[in-house]
Amino acid sequence: MEHLRVTRRDELAANLARLTDRIAKACAAVGRLPAEITVVAVTKTFPADDVRLLADLGLRDVGENRDREAAEKHAACADLPLTWHFVGQLQRNKARSVASYADVVHSVDRLSLVTALSAAAQHAGREVTALVQVDVGTPAADGRGGVSADRAPGLAEAVAASSGLRLGGVMAVAPLGADPDGAFARLARVAARIRAEHPDAAILSAGMSADLEAAVKHGATHVRIGTALLGHRPTPFG
Ligand SMILES: *Cc1c(COP(=O)(O)O)cnc(C)c1O
């Protein structure tokens, strides 16, 4: 009964249809257009074959959070017309590698990393789009990485002044167990401050499987979706 087997492609197609519907509803609720939202499929822990299937289903943006895994998948999918996003915490000593394949780095959170990425991008002869990751936590709900809102505009300035880097905008991860609405509202305020100086820094990367609606409400241009597209990862922190 081969024809009754649900293939991985069917599964991904069904998840993508549900996600597309969620985004359409979230946009309709706040008077935005789905075309304003780019879905970054966060494929960490899932095989390159899944990236290939997602590309076949029309997705063009892929996100990874670990350098080695990302580099391997990028190499395995070099024939596909994809934009590669690095969304995880980044060590300076991985900057060389990441700048060789990443088109967008979402996790720029300190000056030493700006310097390292700028040198690495120039070495690779590439221009890498960098997003300033902003800590949108509160004393009650710990942030999940990023520079403080106060210091974000200064870090954005440093990115904009760095050869090899293009300031793309901002990114945040909402604190665990807290209302994402307030967190993304704080991110939107920081984004507006930065855009006032850098009108081209239009990317607002916010929203994951659990909180994309709140992110769309607060102006997300990029949502980073793992679980809702690919299913549950084998380990909670994978
Ligand atoms: C894993 C990850 C995501 C995707 O998370 P889901 O909840 O599975 O959608 C988004 N952003 C970052 C930074 C991640 O590490």
Coordinates of N, CA and C and ligand atoms in Angstrom, one line a residue:
M1 N 0.8 -1.2 0.0 CA 0.0 0.0 0.0 C 0.9 1.3 0.0
E2 N 1.9 1.2 -0.8 CA 2.9 2.3 -0.9 C 2.2 3.7 -1.1
H3 N 1.1 3.7 -1.8 CA 0.5 5.0 -2.2 C -0.2 5.6 -0.9
L4 N -0.4 4.9 0.1 CA -1.0 5.4 1.3 C 0.0 6.0 2.3
R5 N 1.3 5.7 2.1 CA 2.3 6.2 3.0 C 2.4 7.7 3.0
V6 N 2.4 8.3 4.2 CA 2.6 9.7 4.2 C 4.1 10.0 4.2
T7 N 4.5 10.7 3.1 CA 5.9 10.9 3.0 C 6.3 12.2 3.8
R8 N 7.6 12.3 4.0 CA 8.2 13.5 4.7 C 7.8 14.8 3.9
R9 N 7.7 14.6 2.6 CA 7.3 15.8 1.8 C 5.9 16.2 2.1
D10 N 5.0 15.2 2.2 CA 3.6 15.5 2.5 C 3.5 16.2 3.9
E11 N 4.3 15.7 4.8 CA 4.3 16.2 6.2 C 4.7 17.7 6.2
L12 N 5.8 17.9 5.5 CA 6.3 19.3 5.4 C 5.4 20.2 4.7
A13 N 4.7 19.7 3.6 CA 3.8 20.5 2.9 C 2.6 20.9 3.7
A14 N 2.1 19.9 4.5 CA 1.0 20.2 5.4 C 1.3 21.2 6.5
N15 N 2.5 21.0 7.1 CA 3.0 22.0 8.1 C 3.1 23.4 7.5
L16 N 3.6 23.5 6.3 CA 3.8 24.8 5.6 C 2.4 25.4 5.3
A17 N 1.5 24.6 4.9 CA 0.1 25.1 4.6 C -0.5 25.7 5.9
R18 N -0.3 25.0 7.1 CA -0.8 25.5 8.3 C -0.1 26.8 8.7
L19 N 1.2 26.8 8.5 CA 2.0 28.0 8.9 C 1.5 29.2 8.1
T20 N 1.4 28.9 6.8 CA 1.0 30.0 5.9 C -0.4 30.6 6.3
D21 N -1.3 29.7 6.7 CA -2.6 30.1 7.2 C -2.5 30.9 8.5
R22 N -1.6 30.5 9.4 CA -1.4 31.2 10.6 C -0.9 32.6 10.4
I23 N 0.1 32.7 9.5 CA 0.7 34.0 9.1 C -0.4 34.9 8.5
A24 N -1.2 34.3 7.6 CA -2.2 35.1 6.9 C -3.2 35.7 7.9
K25 N -3.6 34.9 8.9 CA -4.5 35.3 9.9 C -3.9 36.4 10.8
A26 N -2.6 36.2 11.2 CA -1.9 37.1 12.1 C -1.8 38.5 11.3
C27 N -1.5 38.4 10.1 CA -1.4 39.7 9.3 C -2.8 40.4 9.2
A28 N -3.8 39.6 8.9 CA -5.2 40.2 8.7 C -5.6 40.8 10.0
A29 N -5.2 40.3 11.1 CA -5.7 40.8 12.4 C -5.1 42.2 12.7
V30 N -4.0 42.5 12.0 CA -3.3 43.8 12.3 C -3.1 44.6 11.0
G31 N -3.8 44.3 10.0 CA -3.8 45.0 8.7 C -2.5 45.0 8.0
R32 N -1.8 43.9 8.1 CA -0.5 43.7 7.3 C -0.8 42.7 6.2
L33 N 0.2 42.6 5.3 CA 0.1 41.7 4.2 C 1.1 40.6 4.4
P34 N 0.7 39.3 4.1 CA 1.6 38.2 4.3 C 2.9 38.4 3.5
A35 N 2.8 39.1 2.4 CA 4.0 39.3 1.6 C 5.1 40.1 2.3
E36 N 4.7 40.8 3.4 CA 5.7 41.5 4.2 C 6.5 40.6 5.1
I37 N 6.1 39.3 5.2 CA 6.8 38.4 6.2 C 7.6 37.4 5.4
T38 N 8.8 37.3 5.8 CA 9.7 36.2 5.3 C 9.8 35.1 6.3
V39 N 9.5 33.9 5.9 CA 9.7 32.7 6.8 C 11.1 32.2 6.7
V40 N 11.8 32.2 7.8 CA 13.1 31.5 7.8 C 12.9 30.2 8.4
A41 N 13.1 29.1 7.7 CA 12.9 27.8 8.2 C 14.1 27.4 9.0
V42 N 13.9 27.2 10.3 CA 15.1 26.9 11.2 C 15.2 25.3 11.2
T43 N 16.2 24.9 10.4 CA 16.3 23.4 10.1 C 17.3 22.7 11.1
K44 N 17.8 23.4 12.1 CA 18.7 22.7 13.0 C 18.2 21.4 13.5
T45 N 19.2 20.5 13.6 CA 19.0 19.1 14.0 C 18.3 18.2 12.9
F46 N 17.7 18.9 11.9 CA 17.1 18.1 10.8 C 18.0 18.0 9.6
P47 N 17.9 16.9 8.8 CA 18.9 16.7 7.7 C 18.8 17.6 6.5
A48 N 19.8 17.6 5.7 CA 19.9 18.4 4.5 C 18.7 18.0 3.6
D49 N 18.3 16.8 3.6 CA 17.2 16.3 2.8 C 15.9 17.2 3.1
D50 N 15.7 17.5 4.3 CA 14.6 18.4 4.7 C 14.7 19.8 4.0
V51 N 15.9 20.3 4.0 CA 16.2 21.6 3.4 C 15.8 21.5 1.9
R52 N 16.2 20.4 1.3 CA 15.9 20.2 -0.1 C 14.4 20.2 -0.3
L53 N 13.7 19.4 0.5 CA 12.2 19.3 0.4 C 11.6 20.7 0.6
L54 N 12.0 21.4 1.6 CA 11.5 22.8 1.8 C 11.7 23.7 0.6
A55 N 12.9 23.6 0.1 CA 13.2 24.4 -1.1 C 12.3 24.1 -2.2
D56 N 12.0 22.8 -2.4 CA 11.1 22.3 -3.4 C 9.7 22.8 -3.2
L57 N 9.3 23.0 -1.9 CA 8.0 23.5 -1.6 C 8.0 25.1 -1.7
G58 N 9.1 25.7 -2.0 CA 9.1 27.1 -2.3 C 9.7 28.0 -1.3
L59 N 10.2 27.4 -0.2 CA 10.9 28.2 0.8 C 12.3 28.6 0.3
R60 N 12.7 29.8 0.6 CA 14.0 30.3 0.1 C 14.9 30.8 1.2
D61 N 14.5 30.7 2.5 CA 15.3 31.1 3.6 C 15.5 30.0 4.6
V62 N 16.7 29.7 5.0 CA 17.0 28.6 5.9 C 17.8 29.2 7.0
G63 N 17.5 28.8 8.3 CA 18.3 29.2 9.4 C 18.9 28.1 10.2
E64 N 20.1 28.3 10.7 CA 20.8 27.3 11.5 C 21.4 28.0 12.7
N65 N 21.7 27.2 13.8 CA 22.2 27.9 15.0 C 23.6 27.3 15.4
R66 N 24.1 26.4 14.7 CA 25.5 25.9 15.0 C 26.3 25.8 13.8
D67 N 27.6 26.3 13.9 CA 28.4 26.5 12.7 C 28.7 25.2 12.0
R68 N 29.1 24.2 12.7 CA 29.5 23.0 11.9 C 28.3 22.4 11.2
E69 N 27.2 22.3 11.8 CA 26.0 21.7 11.2 C 25.6 22.6 10.0
A70 N 25.6 23.9 10.2 CA 25.2 24.9 9.1 C 26.2 24.7 7.9
A71 N 27.5 24.6 8.2 CA 28.4 24.6 7.1 C 28.2 23.3 6.3
E72 N 27.9 22.2 7.0 CA 27.7 20.9 6.3 C 26.5 21.0 5.4
K73 N 25.4 21.5 6.0 CA 24.1 21.6 5.2 C 24.3 22.5 4.1
H74 N 24.9 23.6 4.3 CA 25.1 24.6 3.2 C 25.9 23.9 2.1
A75 N 26.9 23.2 2.4 CA 27.7 22.5 1.3 C 26.8 21.5 0.6
A76 N 26.0 20.8 1.4 CA 25.1 19.7 0.8 C 24.0 20.3 -0.1
C77 N 23.7 21.6 0.1 CA 22.6 22.2 -0.6 C 23.1 23.3 -1.5
A78 N 24.3 23.3 -1.9 CA 25.0 24.4 -2.6 C 24.3 24.7 -4.0
D79 N 23.6 23.7 -4.5 CA 22.9 23.9 -5.8 C 21.5 24.5 -5.6
L80 N 21.1 24.8 -4.4 CA 19.7 25.3 -4.2 C 19.8 26.9 -4.1
P81 N 18.7 27.5 -4.6 CA 18.7 29.0 -4.5 C 18.3 29.5 -3.2
L82 N 19.1 29.4 -2.1 CA 18.7 29.7 -0.8 C 19.5 30.8 -0.2
T83 N 18.8 31.5 0.8 CA 19.5 32.5 1.6 C 19.7 31.9 2.9
W84 N 21.0 31.9 3.4 CA 21.3 31.2 4.7 C 21.4 32.2 5.8
H85 N 20.7 31.9 6.9 CA 20.6 32.7 8.1 C 21.3 32.0 9.2
F86 N 22.2 32.7 9.9 CA 22.8 32.1 11.1 C 22.1 32.8 12.3
V87 N 21.4 32.0 13.1 CA 20.5 32.6 14.2 C 21.0 32.3 15.6
G88 N 22.1 31.5 15.7 CA 22.5 31.1 17.1 C 23.6 32.0 17.6
Q89 N 23.9 31.8 18.9 CA 25.0 32.4 19.6 C 26.3 32.1 18.8
L90 N 27.1 33.2 18.6 CA 28.2 33.0 17.8 C 29.5 33.4 18.5
Q91 N 30.4 32.4 18.5 CA 31.8 32.7 19.1 C 32.6 33.4 18.1
R92 N 33.5 34.2 18.6 CA 34.4 35.0 17.6 C 35.2 34.0 16.7
N93 N 35.6 32.9 17.3 CA 36.5 32.0 16.5 C 35.7 31.2 15.4
K94 N 34.4 31.4 15.4 CA 33.6 30.8 14.3 C 33.3 31.8 13.2
A95 N 33.7 33.0 13.4 CA 33.3 34.1 12.5 C 33.8 33.8 11.1
R96 N 35.0 33.4 11.0 CA 35.6 33.0 9.7 C 34.7 32.1 8.9
S97 N 34.4 31.0 9.6 CA 33.5 30.0 9.0 C 32.2 30.5 8.6
V98 N 31.5 31.1 9.6 CA 30.1 31.6 9.4 C 30.1 32.6 8.2
A99 N 31.0 33.5 8.2 CA 31.0 34.5 7.1 C 31.3 33.9 5.7
S100 N 31.7 32.7 5.7 CA 32.0 32.1 4.4 C 30.7 31.6 3.7
Y101 N 29.6 31.3 4.5 CA 28.4 30.8 3.9 C 27.1 31.6 4.3
A102 N 27.1 32.3 5.5 CA 25.9 32.9 5.9 C 25.7 34.2 5.1
D103 N 24.4 34.4 4.7 CA 24.1 35.7 4.1 C 23.6 36.7 5.1
V104 N 23.0 36.2 6.2 CA 22.5 37.0 7.2 C 22.9 36.4 8.6
V105 N 23.5 37.2 9.4 CA 23.8 36.8 10.8 C 22.9 37.5 11.8
H106 N 22.0 36.8 12.5 CA 21.0 37.4 13.3 C 21.4 37.8 14.7
S107 N 22.6 37.3 15.1 CA 23.0 37.3 16.5 C 24.2 38.1 16.8
V108 N 24.3 39.3 16.2 CA 25.4 40.2 16.5 C 25.1 41.0 17.8
D109 N 25.8 40.6 18.9 CA 25.5 41.2 20.2 C 26.6 41.9 20.9
R110 N 27.8 42.0 20.3 CA 28.9 42.7 20.9 C 29.9 43.2 19.9
L111 N 30.6 44.2 20.3 CA 31.6 44.9 19.4 C 32.7 43.9 18.9
S112 N 33.1 43.0 19.8 CA 34.2 42.1 19.4 C 33.8 41.2 18.2
L113 N 32.5 40.9 18.2 CA 31.9 40.1 17.2 C 31.8 40.8 15.9
V114 N 31.4 42.1 16.0 CA 31.3 43.0 14.8 C 32.7 43.0 14.1
T115 N 33.7 43.2 14.9 CA 35.1 43.3 14.4 C 35.5 42.0 13.7
A116 N 35.2 40.9 14.4 CA 35.6 39.6 13.8 C 34.8 39.3 12.6
L117 N 33.5 39.6 12.5 CA 32.7 39.3 11.4 C 33.1 40.1 10.2
S118 N 33.4 41.4 10.5 CA 33.8 42.3 9.4 C 35.1 41.8 8.8
A119 N 36.1 41.4 9.6 CA 37.3 40.9 9.0 C 37.1 39.6 8.2
A120 N 36.2 38.8 8.8 CA 35.9 37.5 8.1 C 35.2 37.7 6.8
A121 N 34.3 38.6 6.8 CA 33.5 38.8 5.5 C 34.5 39.4 4.5
Q122 N 35.4 40.3 4.9 CA 36.3 40.9 3.9 C 37.3 39.8 3.4
H123 N 37.7 39.0 4.3 CA 38.6 37.8 3.9 C 37.9 37.0 2.9
A124 N 36.6 36.7 3.1 CA 35.8 35.9 2.1 C 35.4 36.6 0.9
G125 N 35.6 37.9 0.9 CA 35.2 38.7 -0.3 C 33.7 38.8 -0.4
R126 N 33.0 38.8 0.8 CA 31.5 38.7 0.8 C 31.0 39.9 1.6
E127 N 29.7 40.2 1.3 CA 29.0 41.2 2.2 C 28.0 40.4 3.0
V128 N 28.1 40.5 4.3 CA 27.2 39.8 5.2 C 26.3 40.8 5.8
T129 N 25.0 40.4 5.8 CA 24.0 41.3 6.5 C 24.0 40.9 7.9
A130 N 24.1 41.9 8.8 CA 24.2 41.7 10.2 C 23.0 42.3 10.9
L131 N 22.4 41.5 11.8 CA 21.3 42.1 12.6 C 21.8 42.2 14.1
V132 N 21.4 43.3 14.7 CA 21.8 43.5 16.1 C 20.8 42.7 17.0
Q133 N 21.3 41.7 17.7 CA 20.4 41.0 18.6 C 20.2 41.8 19.9
V134 N 18.9 42.1 20.2 CA 18.6 42.9 21.3 C 18.0 42.1 22.5
D135 N 18.5 42.3 23.7 CA 17.9 41.7 24.9 C 16.6 42.4 25.2
V136 N 15.5 41.6 25.1 CA 14.2 42.2 25.4 C 13.6 41.6 26.6
G137 N 14.5 41.0 27.5 CA 14.0 40.5 28.8 C 13.7 41.6 29.8
T138 N 13.2 41.2 30.9 CA 13.0 42.2 32.0 C 13.6 41.6 33.2
P139 N 13.7 42.4 34.3 CA 14.2 41.8 35.6 C 13.4 40.5 36.0
A140 N 12.1 40.5 35.6 CA 11.2 39.3 36.0 C 11.4 38.2 35.0
A141 N 11.7 38.5 33.8 CA 11.8 37.4 32.7 C 13.1 37.6 32.0
D142 N 14.1 36.7 32.4 CA 15.4 36.8 31.8 C 15.4 36.8 30.3
G143 N 16.3 37.7 29.8 CA 16.4 37.8 28.3 C 17.2 36.6 27.8
R144 N 17.1 36.4 26.5 CA 17.8 35.2 25.9 C 18.8 35.6 24.9
G145 N 19.7 36.5 25.5 CA 20.9 36.9 24.7 C 20.6 38.3 24.0
G146 N 21.7 38.9 23.7 CA 21.5 40.2 23.0 C 22.1 41.4 23.8
V147 N 22.3 42.4 23.1 CA 22.8 43.7 23.7 C 21.6 44.4 24.4
S148 N 21.9 45.2 25.4 CA 20.8 45.9 26.0 C 20.2 46.9 25.0
A149 N 18.9 47.2 25.2 CA 18.2 48.2 24.3 C 19.0 49.5 24.3
D150 N 19.5 49.9 25.4 CA 20.3 51.2 25.4 C 21.5 51.2 24.5
R151 N 22.1 50.0 24.5 CA 23.4 50.0 23.7 C 23.2 49.5 22.3
A152 N 22.0 49.1 22.0 CA 21.8 48.6 20.6 C 22.1 49.6 19.5
P153 N 21.6 50.8 19.6 CA 21.9 51.8 18.6 C 23.4 52.0 18.4
G154 N 24.2 52.0 19.4 CA 25.6 52.2 19.3 C 26.2 51.0 18.5
L155 N 25.8 49.8 18.9 CA 26.3 48.6 18.2 C 25.9 48.6 16.7
A156 N 24.7 49.1 16.4 CA 24.2 49.2 15.0 C 25.1 50.2 14.3
E157 N 25.5 51.2 14.9 CA 26.4 52.2 14.3 C 27.7 51.6 13.9
A158 N 28.2 50.7 14.8 CA 29.5 50.0 14.6 C 29.3 49.1 13.4
V159 N 28.2 48.4 13.3 CA 28.0 47.5 12.2 C 28.0 48.3 10.9
A160 N 27.2 49.4 10.9 CA 27.1 50.2 9.7 C 28.4 50.8 9.2
A161 N 29.3 51.0 10.1 CA 30.6 51.5 9.8 C 31.6 50.5 9.4
S162 N 31.3 49.2 9.4 CA 32.2 48.1 9.2 C 32.2 47.6 7.8
S163 N 33.4 47.6 7.2 CA 33.5 47.0 5.8 C 33.1 45.5 5.9
G164 N 32.5 45.1 4.8 CA 32.1 43.7 4.7 C 30.8 43.4 5.4
L165 N 30.3 44.3 6.1 CA 29.0 44.1 6.8 C 28.0 45.1 6.3
R166 N 26.7 44.7 6.2 CA 25.6 45.6 5.9 C 24.7 45.5 7.1
L167 N 24.3 46.7 7.7 CA 23.4 46.7 8.8 C 22.0 46.3 8.3
G168 N 21.5 45.2 8.7 CA 20.1 44.8 8.2 C 19.0 45.2 9.1
G169 N 19.2 45.3 10.4 CA 18.2 45.6 11.3 C 18.4 44.9 12.7
V170 N 17.4 44.4 13.3 CA 17.4 43.9 14.6 C 16.8 42.5 14.7
M171 N 17.1 41.8 15.8 CA 16.6 40.5 16.1 C 16.4 40.3 17.6
A172 N 15.4 39.6 18.0 CA 15.3 39.2 19.4 C 14.6 37.9 19.6
V173 N 14.9 37.3 20.7 CA 14.2 36.0 21.1 C 13.4 36.4 22.4
A174 N 12.1 36.2 22.4 CA 11.3 36.6 23.6 C 11.7 35.7 24.8
P175 N 11.7 36.3 26.0 CA 12.0 35.6 27.2 C 11.1 34.4 27.4
L176 N 11.6 33.3 27.9 CA 10.8 32.1 28.2 C 9.8 32.4 29.2
G177 N 8.6 31.9 29.0 CA 7.5 31.9 30.0 C 7.0 33.3 30.3
A178 N 7.3 34.3 29.4 CA 6.8 35.6 29.6 C 5.9 36.0 28.4
D179 N 5.2 37.1 28.6 CA 4.3 37.6 27.5 C 5.2 38.1 26.4
P180 N 5.1 37.5 25.2 CA 6.0 38.0 24.1 C 5.6 39.4 23.6
D181 N 4.3 39.7 23.9 CA 3.8 41.0 23.4 C 4.7 42.2 23.9
G182 N 4.9 42.2 25.2 CA 5.8 43.3 25.7 C 7.2 43.3 25.2
A183 N 7.7 42.1 25.1 CA 9.1 41.9 24.6 C 9.2 42.4 23.2
F184 N 8.3 42.1 22.3 CA 8.4 42.5 20.9 C 8.0 44.0 20.8
A185 N 7.2 44.5 21.7 CA 7.0 46.0 21.7 C 8.3 46.7 22.0
R186 N 9.0 46.2 22.9 CA 10.3 46.8 23.2 C 11.3 46.7 22.0
L187 N 11.3 45.6 21.4 CA 12.1 45.4 20.2 C 11.7 46.4 19.1
A188 N 10.4 46.6 18.9 CA 9.9 47.5 17.9 C 10.4 48.9 18.2
R189 N 10.5 49.3 19.4 CA 10.9 50.7 19.8 C 12.4 50.8 19.4
V190 N 13.2 49.8 19.8 CA 14.6 49.9 19.4 C 14.8 49.9 17.9
A191 N 14.0 49.1 17.2 CA 14.1 49.0 15.7 C 13.9 50.4 15.2
A192 N 12.8 51.1 15.7 CA 12.5 52.4 15.2 C 13.6 53.4 15.4
R193 N 14.2 53.3 16.6 CA 15.4 54.2 16.9 C 16.5 54.0 15.9
I194 N 16.8 52.8 15.6 CA 17.9 52.5 14.7 C 17.5 52.9 13.3
R195 N 16.3 52.6 12.9 CA 15.9 53.0 11.5 C 15.9 54.5 11.3
A196 N 15.7 55.3 12.3 CA 15.7 56.7 12.2 C 17.1 57.2 11.7
E197 N 18.1 56.5 12.1 CA 19.5 56.8 11.6 C 19.9 56.0 10.4
H198 N 19.3 54.8 10.2 CA 19.7 53.9 9.1 C 18.4 53.4 8.5
P199 N 17.8 54.2 7.6 CA 16.5 53.8 7.0 C 16.5 52.5 6.3
D200 N 17.7 52.0 5.8 CA 17.7 50.7 5.1 C 17.7 49.5 6.1
A201 N 17.9 49.8 7.3 CA 18.0 48.7 8.3 C 16.5 48.2 8.7
A202 N 15.9 47.6 7.7 CA 14.4 47.4 7.8 C 14.0 46.0 8.3
I203 N 15.0 45.2 8.6 CA 14.7 43.8 9.0 C 14.4 43.8 10.5
L204 N 13.3 43.2 10.8 CA 12.9 43.0 12.3 C 12.7 41.4 12.4
S205 N 13.7 40.8 12.9 CA 13.6 39.3 13.0 C 13.1 39.0 14.4
A206 N 11.8 38.5 14.5 CA 11.2 38.2 15.7 C 10.1 37.2 15.5
G207 N 9.9 36.4 16.5 CA 8.8 35.4 16.4 C 9.3 34.0 16.0
M208 N 8.9 33.0 16.7 CA 9.2 31.6 16.5 C 7.9 30.9 16.5
S209 N 7.9 29.5 16.5 CA 6.7 28.8 16.3 C 5.6 29.2 17.3
A210 N 6.0 29.5 18.6 CA 5.0 29.7 19.6 C 4.5 31.1 19.7
D211 N 5.3 32.1 19.1 CA 4.9 33.5 19.3 C 4.9 34.3 18.1
L212 N 4.7 33.7 16.9 CA 4.8 34.5 15.7 C 3.7 35.5 15.6
E213 N 2.5 35.2 16.1 CA 1.4 36.2 16.0 C 1.8 37.5 16.7
A214 N 2.4 37.4 17.9 CA 2.8 38.7 18.6 C 3.9 39.4 17.9
A215 N 4.7 38.6 17.2 CA 5.8 39.3 16.5 C 5.3 40.0 15.2
V216 N 4.3 39.4 14.5 CA 3.7 40.0 13.4 C 3.0 41.3 13.8
K217 N 2.4 41.3 14.9 CA 1.7 42.4 15.5 C 2.7 43.6 15.7
H218 N 3.9 43.3 16.1 CA 4.9 44.3 16.4 C 5.8 44.6 15.2
G219 N 5.5 44.2 14.0 CA 6.2 44.6 12.9 C 7.3 43.6 12.4
A220 N 7.3 42.4 12.8 CA 8.3 41.4 12.3 C 8.3 41.4 10.8
T221 N 9.5 41.4 10.2 CA 9.6 41.1 8.8 C 10.1 39.7 8.5
H222 N 10.7 39.1 9.5 CA 11.3 37.8 9.4 C 10.8 37.0 10.7
V223 N 10.2 35.8 10.4 CA 9.9 34.9 11.6 C 10.7 33.7 11.4
R224 N 11.3 33.2 12.5 CA 12.2 32.1 12.5 C 11.5 30.8 13.0
I225 N 11.1 30.0 12.1 CA 10.2 28.9 12.4 C 10.9 27.5 12.3
G226 N 11.0 26.8 13.4 CA 11.5 25.5 13.5 C 10.4 24.5 13.6
T227 N 10.0 24.3 14.9 CA 9.0 23.2 15.2 C 7.7 23.2 14.4
A228 N 7.1 24.3 14.1 CA 5.9 24.4 13.4 C 6.0 23.9 12.0
L229 N 7.2 24.0 11.4 CA 7.5 23.5 10.1 C 8.0 22.1 10.0
L230 N 9.0 21.8 10.9 CA 9.7 20.6 10.8 C 9.3 19.5 11.8
G231 N 8.6 19.9 12.8 CA 8.3 19.0 13.9 C 9.2 19.2 15.1
H232 N 9.0 18.4 16.1 CA 9.7 18.5 17.3 C 11.2 18.0 17.1
R233 N 12.1 18.8 17.7 CA 13.5 18.4 17.6 C 13.7 17.3 18.7
P234 N 14.7 16.4 18.4 CA 15.0 15.3 19.2 C 15.4 15.7 20.7
T235 N 16.0 16.8 20.9 CA 16.3 17.3 22.2 C 15.8 18.7 22.4
P236 N 15.4 19.0 23.6 CA 14.8 20.3 23.9 C 15.7 21.5 23.5
F237 N 17.0 21.3 23.7 CA 17.9 22.4 23.4 C 18.6 22.3 22.1
G238 N 18.2 21.3 21.3 CA 18.9 21.1 20.0 C 18.7 22.3 19.0
Ligands
LIG1 C1 15.6 27.1 17.3 C2 15.4 28.6 17.0 C3 14.2 29.1 16.4 C4 13.0 28.2 16.0 O1 12.4 27.8 17.2 P1 10.9 27.0 17.1 O2 10.3 27.3 18.4 O3 11.2 25.6 16.9 O4 10.2 27.6 16.0 C5 14.2 30.4 16.2 N1 15.1 31.3 16.6 C6 16.3 30.8 17.2 C7 17.4 31.8 17.6 C8 16.4 29.5 17.4 O5 17.6 29.0 18.0

